[in-house]
Structures are given as C-alpha cells and as structure tokens.
Amino acid sequence: LSHQLCGFGLALHAAVSLVAAPQDEPPVKALALLAEAWDGSGSEVQSEPSTKTAAGAQLGEHIRGILEAGTVASWPLGALQMRAVMKALLGQMPPTALGVLVPAARALFQHGSLSAGAWTKLAADGEGFPQPGTKDTTKTRFVQELVESHSDAQKFKACLKRFCGGKKKG
C-alpha cells in the first residue's frame, strides 16, 4: 500500500499549496481532495472505529503521518492546510468559496481532535494574525471552540467565519 501512495504526499502538498495562493476562483478539485474522508467512513469528521474499514483505517493512518510530518518550513502539513483555509477566508479567495473551504478545514478532524487541535493552534499563531491586535486569549478560545464544534458542521463553519472576520465584501 505505501508503494502505491509514495507520490500521494506530494499530491497533498500540492493541494495545500493551491489553496494557499490568492485566487479569484477556489481550486475546487484540490479542496475536494483535502476534504476527503480517508478513514473509510464516508464522513469528513472522525468516525466511530466500528464504521472504518481496515483499508480505510490504514489509509487514514498513512495520511495522518503525512499531515503530521514537518514540511520545508517545519510546520506540519495539517497546520499549513488549516492556515491556507484561514487565509482564503480572510480574503485570498472570494466569499463564495466558503462552502468548499470549510470542509477542507473540518476534514482535518478525522485524524483526531488532538492532532487537529494542535494544527489549528499552530495555524492561528503569529503576531497580527488573523487581524492586527488579535490577542492570544482570543486565539486560544477559537481553537477550543473549533475543536468542540467539529462534529457540528454549522457551528464549525460559524466559528471559523467569526475568527477569520466574517463575511468579506467584494
């Protein structure tokens, strides 16, 4: 299985890179790849172990390893994926992209709340992000709320929108 997936990590890196670049139209196919349920459950959120297939579980573990591995910038790919979605919501893509961006962020939680929470914390980090003057307590509260809301698509979307500044004009 790993021989067949050796280039898969490159595909995930490329998809995250496409999402990270400012665009007039969202890269729908790249976002669909990032939003895929790799655990075999057919859902982008972490499923119950009984609903996973053996092959799906193995694939999910392989992808989790790819997402946890450091990149050139030493950030795990999972954190880069979340940061790319956040930056897109901050205005690097049109507001109409919201519907395809949120599933790409939410899909990270199929790899576990601990990993996805750590990736989200890192993605939200940095002075002046998402807005100048955003306090660390606001970022901590956001990460906690996002982790707690990942199983509810509407709450998750609202939390992500709120942190990234709500609706953008344009």
Short mmCIF file of C-alpha atoms in Angstrom, two decimals:
data_model
loop_
_atom_site.label_atom_id
_atom_site.label_comp_id
_atom_site.label_asym_id
_atom_site.label_seq_id
_atom_site.Cartn_x
_atom_site.Cartn_y
_atom_site.Cartn_z
CA LEU A 1 0.00 0.00 0.00
CA SER A 2 2.74 2.51 0.87
CA HIS A 3 4.44 1.94 -2.52
CA GLN A 4 1.20 2.97 -4.24
CA LEU A 5 0.96 6.08 -2.08
CA CYS A 6 4.56 7.32 -2.31
CA GLY A 7 3.50 10.23 -4.54
CA PHE A 8 0.35 10.84 -2.55
CA GLY A 9 2.15 13.07 -0.07
CA LEU A 10 3.25 15.24 -2.97
CA ALA A 11 -0.37 15.50 -4.16
CA LEU A 12 -1.49 16.63 -0.69
CA HIS A 13 1.33 19.21 -0.55
CA ALA A 14 0.35 20.49 -4.00
CA ALA A 15 -3.33 20.74 -3.00
CA VAL A 16 -2.46 22.75 0.13
CA SER A 17 -0.21 25.00 -1.98
CA LEU A 18 -3.04 25.66 -4.42
CA VAL A 19 -5.36 26.64 -1.58
CA ALA A 20 -2.69 28.90 -0.05
CA ALA A 21 -2.30 31.02 -3.19
CA PRO A 22 -4.61 34.03 -3.68
CA GLN A 23 -7.16 33.22 -6.38
CA ASP A 24 -10.29 34.63 -7.97
CA GLU A 25 -11.89 31.17 -8.00
CA PRO A 26 -11.29 28.41 -5.45
CA PRO A 27 -9.36 25.33 -6.61
CA VAL A 28 -12.38 23.07 -6.21
CA LYS A 29 -10.64 19.78 -7.02
CA ALA A 30 -7.75 20.49 -4.64
CA LEU A 31 -10.24 21.39 -1.90
CA ALA A 32 -12.23 18.22 -2.60
CA LEU A 33 -9.04 16.18 -2.16
CA LEU A 34 -8.33 17.91 1.16
CA ALA A 35 -11.94 17.42 2.33
CA GLU A 36 -11.98 13.68 1.55
CA ALA A 37 -12.82 11.20 4.34
CA TRP A 38 -9.76 8.95 4.30
CA ASP A 39 -10.81 6.71 7.16
CA GLY A 40 -13.34 4.81 5.05
CA SER A 41 -16.33 6.23 6.93
CA GLY A 42 -17.70 8.47 4.19
CA SER A 43 -17.70 11.43 6.58
CA GLU A 44 -15.19 14.25 6.91
CA VAL A 45 -15.32 14.15 10.69
CA GLN A 46 -13.77 11.50 12.89
CA SER A 47 -15.96 8.43 12.82
CA GLU A 48 -16.57 5.65 15.27
CA PRO A 49 -13.99 2.85 14.94
CA SER A 50 -16.69 0.31 14.02
CA THR A 51 -17.55 2.24 10.84
CA LYS A 52 -14.00 2.21 9.49
CA THR A 53 -12.83 -0.39 7.03
CA ALA A 54 -9.41 -1.95 7.58
CA ALA A 55 -8.06 -0.46 4.36
CA GLY A 56 -9.65 2.90 5.14
CA ALA A 57 -8.11 2.90 8.61
CA GLN A 58 -4.70 2.06 7.15
CA LEU A 59 -5.02 4.81 4.56
CA GLY A 60 -6.18 7.25 7.24
CA GLU A 61 -3.11 6.46 9.35
CA HIS A 62 -0.83 6.94 6.35
CA ILE A 63 -2.39 10.32 5.58
CA ARG A 64 -2.22 11.35 9.23
CA GLY A 65 1.51 10.62 9.08
CA ILE A 66 1.82 12.85 6.02
CA LEU A 67 -0.14 15.63 7.74
CA GLU A 68 1.97 15.37 10.91
CA ALA A 69 5.31 15.39 9.11
CA GLY A 70 7.22 18.63 9.05
CA THR A 71 7.46 20.49 5.78
CA VAL A 72 10.19 22.70 4.39
CA ALA A 73 9.02 25.47 6.73
CA SER A 74 8.96 22.88 9.57
CA TRP A 75 5.19 23.26 10.00
CA PRO A 76 3.19 20.05 9.80
CA LEU A 77 1.15 19.86 6.60
CA GLY A 78 -2.06 19.69 8.68
CA ALA A 79 -1.26 23.14 10.15
CA LEU A 80 -0.45 24.50 6.70
CA GLN A 81 -3.78 23.16 5.41
CA MET A 82 -5.70 24.91 8.20
CA ARG A 83 -3.71 28.15 7.76
CA ALA A 84 -4.34 28.10 4.00
CA VAL A 85 -8.09 27.77 4.60
CA MET A 86 -7.99 30.61 7.15
CA LYS A 87 -6.09 32.90 4.79
CA ALA A 88 -8.51 32.09 1.99
CA LEU A 89 -11.39 33.06 4.30
CA LEU A 90 -9.53 36.25 5.20
CA GLY A 91 -9.84 37.41 1.61
CA GLN A 92 -7.43 35.45 -0.56
CA MET A 93 -10.48 33.87 -2.19
CA PRO A 94 -13.96 35.26 -2.81
CA PRO A 95 -16.65 34.87 -0.11
CA THR A 96 -18.43 32.40 -2.38
CA ALA A 97 -15.59 29.92 -1.68
CA LEU A 98 -16.78 29.40 1.91
CA GLY A 99 -18.77 26.27 1.04
CA VAL A 100 -15.72 24.47 -0.38
CA LEU A 101 -13.19 25.82 2.12
CA VAL A 102 -14.87 24.80 5.38
CA PRO A 103 -14.97 21.04 4.57
CA ALA A 104 -11.20 21.14 3.88
CA ALA A 105 -10.64 22.51 7.40
CA ARG A 106 -13.18 20.21 9.03
CA ALA A 107 -11.68 17.12 7.38
CA LEU A 108 -8.55 17.51 9.49
CA PHE A 109 -10.58 16.35 12.50
CA GLN A 110 -10.95 12.83 11.07
CA HIS A 111 -7.34 12.40 12.24
CA GLY A 112 -8.32 13.07 15.85
CA SER A 113 -9.12 16.15 17.89
CA LEU A 114 -5.68 16.19 19.50
CA SER A 115 -3.83 16.39 16.18
CA ALA A 116 -6.33 18.74 14.53
CA GLY A 117 -6.38 20.97 17.63
CA ALA A 118 -2.58 21.22 17.59
CA TRP A 119 -2.59 22.02 13.86
CA THR A 120 -5.28 24.67 14.39
CA LYS A 121 -3.34 26.22 17.29
CA LEU A 122 -0.23 26.50 15.14
CA ALA A 123 -2.24 27.81 12.17
CA ALA A 124 -3.80 30.57 14.30
CA ASP A 125 -0.45 31.57 15.78
CA GLY A 126 1.59 34.57 14.77
CA GLU A 127 1.57 38.25 15.54
CA GLY A 128 -1.07 40.13 13.58
CA PHE A 129 -2.95 37.00 12.54
CA PRO A 130 -5.76 36.89 11.62
CA GLN A 131 -6.07 40.63 12.31
CA PRO A 132 -3.64 43.10 13.87
CA GLY A 133 -4.21 43.20 17.61
CA THR A 134 -5.78 39.72 17.91
CA LYS A 135 -4.99 38.57 21.45
CA ASP A 136 -3.57 35.17 22.34
CA THR A 137 -6.61 34.55 24.57
CA THR A 138 -8.86 35.05 21.53
CA LYS A 139 -6.80 32.52 19.58
CA THR A 140 -6.89 30.01 22.44
CA ARG A 141 -10.67 30.39 22.74
CA PHE A 142 -11.04 29.97 18.96
CA VAL A 143 -9.03 26.73 18.94
CA GLN A 144 -11.06 25.36 21.85
CA GLU A 145 -14.38 26.31 20.20
CA LEU A 146 -13.36 24.85 16.84
CA VAL A 147 -12.30 21.56 18.43
CA GLU A 148 -15.53 21.39 20.42
CA SER A 149 -17.69 22.19 17.37
CA HIS A 150 -16.05 19.93 14.77
CA SER A 151 -18.87 17.39 14.84
CA ASP A 152 -21.48 20.09 14.08
CA ALA A 153 -20.93 21.49 10.58
CA GLN A 154 -22.90 24.71 11.17
CA LYS A 155 -21.21 25.57 14.48
CA PHE A 156 -17.80 24.75 12.99
CA LYS A 157 -18.44 27.00 9.98
CA ALA A 158 -19.70 29.85 12.20
CA CYS A 159 -16.66 29.60 14.48
CA LEU A 160 -14.23 29.64 11.57
CA LYS A 161 -16.03 32.57 9.92
CA ARG A 162 -16.10 34.54 13.17
CA PHE A 163 -12.35 34.10 13.75
CA CYS A 164 -11.49 34.95 10.16
CA GLY A 165 -13.52 38.16 10.20
CA GLY A 166 -16.95 37.13 8.98
CA LYS A 167 -18.23 37.97 5.53
CA LYS A 168 -15.91 39.84 3.22
CA LYS A 169 -17.08 42.35 0.67
CA GLY A 170 -16.02 42.04 -2.89
#
